[in-house]
Amino acid sequence: MTANSRCSVAEPPGLETQRREIECLLRESELQAGDSWYVVDRRWFEQWKEFVESGDQNSSSFPGQIDNTELFEDLDSYHLKERLVENEDFMLVPAAAWHKLLQWYGMVDGQPALERKVVDLPSTLKVEVYPVEIFLCLHSNMENVTSAQFSRTDSICAIQTAMCQAFSVPPGSECRLWMKSSDSSCERLRNVQVSVLDACLSSGMTVIMETRNADGTWPSSRPQIMRNSAEEPDSYRGQPGVCGLTNLGNTCFMNSALQCLSNTPPLTEYFLRSSYLDELNFTNPLGMKGEIAEAYADIIKQMWSGRHYSVVPRVFKTKVGHFASQFLGYQQHDSQELLSFLLDGLHEDLNRVKNKEYIELRDADGRPDQEVAEEAWRNHRRRNDSVIVDTFHGLFKSTLVCPECHKVSVTFDPFCYLSVPLPVSKERVMEVFFVSLDPHAKPVQHRVVVPKAGRVSDLCAALSDMTNVPPTQMVVADVFNHRFYKIYNPEESLSCILDRDDIFVYELSQQDEDSVLLALYLRERSHYRDFGSSSNSYGTTLFGHPLLLNVPRSSCSQEALYGLFLQRLARYVRPPDPAEELEEEEEEEEEDEEEELYKTQTNGISDDERNVSKTAGPSEPEPCCSNASPNGPTDGPAPDPAPSGPIAAAGDPPPGVNHGLDSLDQGDTEVGNGSLNPTAGNPDGLSAGGDLGADGEADGNAELPGEAAQHHRETTEEENEEDKQEEARSPSPPANDCPAKRRACRKRRRSLFTIQAVNSNGTTERGMGEGGSAVSFSSQPYVAIDWDPDMKKRFYNENEAERYVKHGSMEVPQQQTTVQLQQCIELFTTVETLEEENPWYCPVCKKHQLATKKLDLWSLPEVLIIHLKRFSYTKFTREKLDTIVDFPLRDLDFSDFLLRKGVSPEEPPSRYDLIAVSNHYGGLRDGHYTSYAQNKDNGQWYYFDDSKVTYASQDQIVTHAAYVLFYHRQDKIRKPTLPAPSISSASASQPANDITEAGAAPSCGSMETD
């Protein structure tokens, strides 16, 4: 180089000084995260060292301007060559040394300084020679791609900021980033606070930015939207928040909870403002990595965009099931349980406390309540600080007293909702059928009041007061499918009898030592014998009502029982007229064959029926009965549909078949469950009663309403169709079609029925008893009387057999009990004794004690959630309480329940207004959830039933279905910003989220069971 080239830079110091300064900086500089180092071509640096070491300013080894040309792939992009090696291709110098060299020698025009940052990699510090080069684009325009370099220590937020500037994204837009790798798979960059290194971004990857649509959806994962109009799908404009949620299959519990939370103003405004984005906690081990909060935010923004008739919460449902396995699948669940999980999940996902410190809890030890309460709340906020705590958390005082040493333990605990008990009645109303000893008296349906924790003997005593029959002459039985499911002992608990069980109480004659309790079933034989089967037997089908009667042991012969049974069935079995021809020809050779056949018969019904047993029992009923399989053959052609009892064929239905009572016609009430079944065995498959009806006769007889008539019609058709097919398949013709044989014949008087010993199911034949008795007395004896179809059709009056009478007690309307919400809150604060399963460890006695416990309210949150404990589970009973709780819509005053009174004038008031209600219709095992909620913008109440939304009036809100109540403190309530919609009488029942406002929608009272 000439002297002219050296004139462009400052005059450098002497060569020895240069060498000493640069070597000192190289030797003393240490790598520190965030510091800048510079890349210098090694050949230039080595030539500089040779130059300064020569000591000759005019040496030919003068390096000239700093030149990194050999390090670049090309001089247009100035990208570094790949796989350059330190100390072979380049040297790294600290920033101070670089600036001195640049000042002394300058740099080739146009070349950029290769500044690189020191990054703190796992277990090491390193100069980042090669930054991460990432391609950037928008989701709306994937063709417009730019590239940029970022350090591995840069945050994802820096990439987002750079993209917003590069693509001119409007300020305030809600954005999210996706990382696309070389295999075309995309992954959300959820946490924008993490570094490029922690996000696993590497060179060559693409980062895609998308902005939220105006309707609250994201372009990349736009959910299925249910709109009111197929044309112009984006034209819908409705009131924000008035949006249905599609039932995905038993998800009404989730929809109800979401609608209530959606109409909680402080929480919804927090998400609509996108405040949650700054508070997402991705590191909380108790949280869901922010996914629950993001999924909930998506639902809220869609519902409050005003652009959806109904949205499908499938993504939210999937997220909930992922983090709470109990909500996986599509089973019915409890809306309060989901609400509890969701509030806790949102709290942990949005917890502002990133590192929870350990805090040792202290007992009160006689300190003032105010001091202990403030300490407890302060400790709670040190570990829990989120919008959920700000909105929903309150504080109650818990006081435990040891029953021995009287040690008093006082603690203050936070709560998110109040679960208040309902007053539980100690009595129970039961409906039973009383079967009198008088054979001509119809069964009478009674409604009796018994103790909930009572015994079967209490039921008999209550019924005795109405019938004047001594309780000792009563036997209680559960009748299911024409047989006795259980015969109860007087000392058994009434808790094992469910309300839907069909309970019959039989009057018995006076017992003596020589009498036996006999259970009697009725069966119908098929028309022909199945010669092709190995069992060589007749098929039989149970029908009608079983009976219980006392029989002297001496009267248990076939002849004696025949006369006794004929007398007991006199009301609906017509004795044969002497003029009627009942003689039958009998072949002598086969005289004993028929008798032997029934003695050796191993099943009383068909093969299909043999394999079915009552597994559900009365303790596990399901909400509906459907798809019941036909279990036994019936004779005759396929019947026309006709109303009848729910089960026509013998054999047991699948588990869960509702054996409730069903209705027939003919004025008198007819029982159906197998107990009083009208059509079993009718050759025509038709009930003698005809159509369903409720026209009672003058004698006060009525008909039972039933849900299973349709089911029975379908079952009967299926059974008869199977019978036809069975006949077609039979390898042998019916007995009466067989070729006649030359045998001597004689005539005898034909019986209406034959008597067979059976088991408790009425299916398996037993041998005869000792001494010619028709039954065995080694266990509870069961017998069946088998009817030939022709004889049954002629002498058995099915219509009369199904009739029963309603007692006057059935006409008295049941009083619907109503309690005040304040009574439930008083019960919540009542002193109770801990249960044995949950004792308290007394620090003084040094053992667990059944202490007394009292809860008191200390401070209340802005939004108070009150859970009415309608589902009652005890050792003795499981029930849902349908008590009407009268709760105020305005001015719910808690001042009488708060311990914290008059502490300071700044204390918030204790008056609340109702803003939402979650409803549950149905029983323990089935039901449907809906909700009422008040829109925060216009103040109008709406009724949310899955995807349907209708206007609601305030007088509709208080019902027996109210389950979870949401109250907003009056000092925090904002006035509506929009006028309430004008609702005409015609539009009140139409969907409020219907753009066309055409077509009547189900009113608020119409429900669908999931």
mmCIF file of C-alpha atoms in Angstrom, residues 698-819:
data_model
loop_
_atom_site.group_PDB
_atom_site.id
_atom_site.type_symbol
_atom_site.label_atom_id
_atom_site.label_comp_id
_atom_site.label_asym_id
_atom_site.label_seq_id
_atom_site.Cartn_x
_atom_site.Cartn_y
_atom_site.Cartn_z
ATOM 1 C CA ALA A 698 -117.284 -43.234 36.664
ATOM 2 C CA ASP A 699 -115.856 -45.537 39.316
ATOM 3 C CA GLY A 700 -112.712 -43.430 39.499
ATOM 4 C CA ASN A 701 -110.523 -45.839 37.578
ATOM 5 C CA ALA A 702 -107.789 -44.215 35.519
ATOM 6 C CA GLU A 703 -105.028 -45.123 33.142
ATOM 7 C CA LEU A 704 -101.316 -44.852 33.718
ATOM 8 C CA PRO A 705 -99.285 -42.668 31.355
ATOM 9 C CA GLY A 706 -96.376 -44.563 29.835
ATOM 10 C CA GLU A 707 -93.312 -43.911 27.779
ATOM 11 C CA ALA A 708 -92.647 -47.469 26.746
ATOM 12 C CA ALA A 709 -95.712 -48.106 24.613
ATOM 13 C CA GLN A 710 -93.907 -47.272 21.427
ATOM 14 C CA HIS A 711 -90.981 -49.404 22.509
ATOM 15 C CA HIS A 712 -93.324 -52.270 23.160
ATOM 16 C CA ARG A 713 -94.980 -51.934 19.788
ATOM 17 C CA GLU A 714 -91.622 -52.139 18.086
ATOM 18 C CA THR A 715 -90.576 -55.092 20.224
ATOM 19 C CA THR A 716 -93.800 -56.964 19.537
ATOM 20 C CA GLU A 717 -93.410 -56.556 15.798
ATOM 21 C CA GLU A 718 -89.840 -57.769 15.959
ATOM 22 C CA GLU A 719 -90.826 -60.763 18.073
ATOM 23 C CA ASN A 720 -93.577 -61.850 15.747
ATOM 24 C CA GLU A 721 -91.344 -61.399 12.728
ATOM 25 C CA GLU A 722 -88.786 -63.648 14.388
ATOM 26 C CA ASP A 723 -91.509 -66.162 15.108
ATOM 27 C CA LYS A 724 -92.400 -66.264 11.425
ATOM 28 C CA GLN A 725 -88.801 -66.822 10.489
ATOM 29 C CA GLU A 726 -88.462 -69.493 13.142
ATOM 30 C CA GLU A 727 -91.492 -71.314 11.765
ATOM 31 C CA ALA A 728 -90.038 -71.145 8.284
ATOM 32 C CA ARG A 729 -86.745 -72.584 9.493
ATOM 33 C CA SER A 730 -88.264 -75.356 11.607
ATOM 34 C CA PRO A 731 -87.304 -78.763 10.201
ATOM 35 C CA SER A 732 -90.453 -80.397 11.567
ATOM 36 C CA PRO A 733 -94.054 -79.388 11.063
ATOM 37 C CA PRO A 734 -96.214 -78.396 14.047
ATOM 38 C CA ALA A 735 -97.498 -81.271 16.107
ATOM 39 C CA ASN A 736 -101.025 -81.079 14.768
ATOM 40 C CA ASP A 737 -99.712 -81.446 11.203
ATOM 41 C CA CYS A 738 -97.775 -84.664 11.854
ATOM 42 C CA PRO A 739 -99.089 -87.805 10.138
ATOM 43 C CA ALA A 740 -101.578 -89.611 12.291
ATOM 44 C CA LYS A 741 -100.441 -92.844 13.849
ATOM 45 C CA ARG A 742 -102.566 -95.842 14.534
ATOM 46 C CA ARG A 743 -102.965 -95.699 18.245
ATOM 47 C CA ALA A 744 -105.853 -96.230 20.582
ATOM 48 C CA CYS A 745 -107.372 -92.893 21.650
ATOM 49 C CA ARG A 746 -109.408 -91.875 24.609
ATOM 50 C CA LYS A 747 -110.981 -88.623 25.777
ATOM 51 C CA ARG A 748 -110.391 -86.682 28.972
ATOM 52 C CA ARG A 749 -111.397 -83.350 30.492
ATOM 53 C CA ARG A 750 -108.845 -80.678 29.451
ATOM 54 C CA SER A 751 -107.355 -78.268 32.092
ATOM 55 C CA LEU A 752 -107.121 -74.525 31.515
ATOM 56 C CA PHE A 753 -103.427 -74.599 32.440
ATOM 57 C CA THR A 754 -100.729 -76.848 33.813
ATOM 58 C CA ILE A 755 -98.608 -76.215 36.917
ATOM 59 C CA GLN A 756 -94.804 -76.321 36.834
ATOM 60 C CA ALA A 757 -92.143 -75.682 39.475
ATOM 61 C CA VAL A 758 -89.694 -72.978 38.298
ATOM 62 C CA ASN A 759 -86.827 -70.890 39.606
ATOM 63 C CA SER A 760 -87.052 -67.228 40.652
ATOM 64 C CA ASN A 761 -86.727 -66.089 37.033
ATOM 65 C CA GLY A 762 -89.546 -68.331 35.931
ATOM 66 C CA THR A 763 -87.285 -70.011 33.419
ATOM 67 C CA THR A 764 -85.680 -73.204 34.752
ATOM 68 C CA GLU A 765 -87.951 -76.131 35.580
ATOM 69 C CA ARG A 766 -87.528 -77.909 38.887
ATOM 70 C CA GLY A 767 -88.558 -81.388 39.904
ATOM 71 C CA MET A 768 -91.687 -82.093 41.876
ATOM 72 C CA GLY A 769 -91.683 -81.896 45.646
ATOM 73 C CA GLU A 770 -91.804 -84.810 48.001
ATOM 74 C CA GLY A 771 -94.968 -86.724 48.668
ATOM 75 C CA GLY A 772 -96.684 -85.711 45.446
ATOM 76 C CA SER A 773 -96.366 -82.010 46.191
ATOM 77 C CA ALA A 774 -96.107 -79.756 43.143
ATOM 78 C CA VAL A 775 -93.384 -77.628 44.757
ATOM 79 C CA SER A 776 -90.238 -78.088 46.789
ATOM 80 C CA PHE A 777 -89.958 -76.396 50.184
ATOM 81 C CA SER A 778 -86.157 -76.408 50.464
ATOM 82 C CA SER A 779 -86.093 -72.702 49.429
ATOM 83 C CA GLN A 780 -88.543 -69.963 48.442
ATOM 84 C CA PRO A 781 -90.943 -71.895 46.158
ATOM 85 C CA TYR A 782 -91.839 -70.505 42.718
ATOM 86 C CA VAL A 783 -94.406 -72.068 40.438
ATOM 87 C CA ALA A 784 -95.693 -71.167 37.002
ATOM 88 C CA ILE A 785 -99.016 -71.930 35.406
ATOM 89 C CA ASP A 786 -98.572 -72.649 31.716
ATOM 90 C CA TRP A 787 -101.363 -71.647 29.339
ATOM 91 C CA ASP A 788 -102.025 -73.046 25.953
ATOM 92 C CA PRO A 789 -102.503 -70.058 23.592
ATOM 93 C CA ASP A 790 -105.989 -71.133 22.571
ATOM 94 C CA MET A 791 -107.106 -71.630 26.163
ATOM 95 C CA LYS A 792 -105.584 -68.290 27.182
ATOM 96 C CA LYS A 793 -107.387 -66.516 24.380
ATOM 97 C CA ARG A 794 -110.720 -68.033 25.369
ATOM 98 C CA PHE A 795 -110.638 -67.820 29.158
ATOM 99 C CA TYR A 796 -108.024 -65.183 30.144
ATOM 100 C CA ASN A 797 -109.320 -61.585 29.993
ATOM 101 C CA GLU A 798 -106.196 -59.523 29.436
ATOM 102 C CA ASN A 799 -108.021 -56.217 29.498
ATOM 103 C CA GLU A 800 -109.478 -56.935 32.916
ATOM 104 C CA ALA A 801 -106.167 -58.232 34.230
ATOM 105 C CA GLU A 802 -104.484 -54.919 33.489
ATOM 106 C CA ARG A 803 -106.995 -52.726 35.267
ATOM 107 C CA TYR A 804 -106.308 -51.059 38.563
ATOM 108 C CA VAL A 805 -107.865 -48.318 40.683
ATOM 109 C CA LYS A 806 -106.293 -45.121 41.992
ATOM 110 C CA HIS A 807 -106.701 -44.459 45.672
ATOM 111 C CA GLY A 808 -107.774 -41.024 46.829
ATOM 112 C CA SER A 809 -104.215 -40.312 47.956
ATOM 113 C CA MET A 810 -103.150 -40.257 44.309
ATOM 114 C CA GLU A 811 -105.521 -37.397 43.581
ATOM 115 C CA VAL A 812 -104.022 -35.098 46.211
ATOM 116 C CA PRO A 813 -101.484 -32.872 44.416
ATOM 117 C CA GLN A 814 -97.994 -33.070 45.836
ATOM 118 C CA GLN A 815 -96.925 -29.832 47.423
ATOM 119 C CA GLN A 816 -93.857 -28.326 45.776
ATOM 120 C CA THR A 817 -91.657 -27.164 48.622
ATOM 121 C CA THR A 818 -90.018 -23.756 48.311
ATOM 122 C CA VAL A 819 -87.086 -22.468 50.348
#
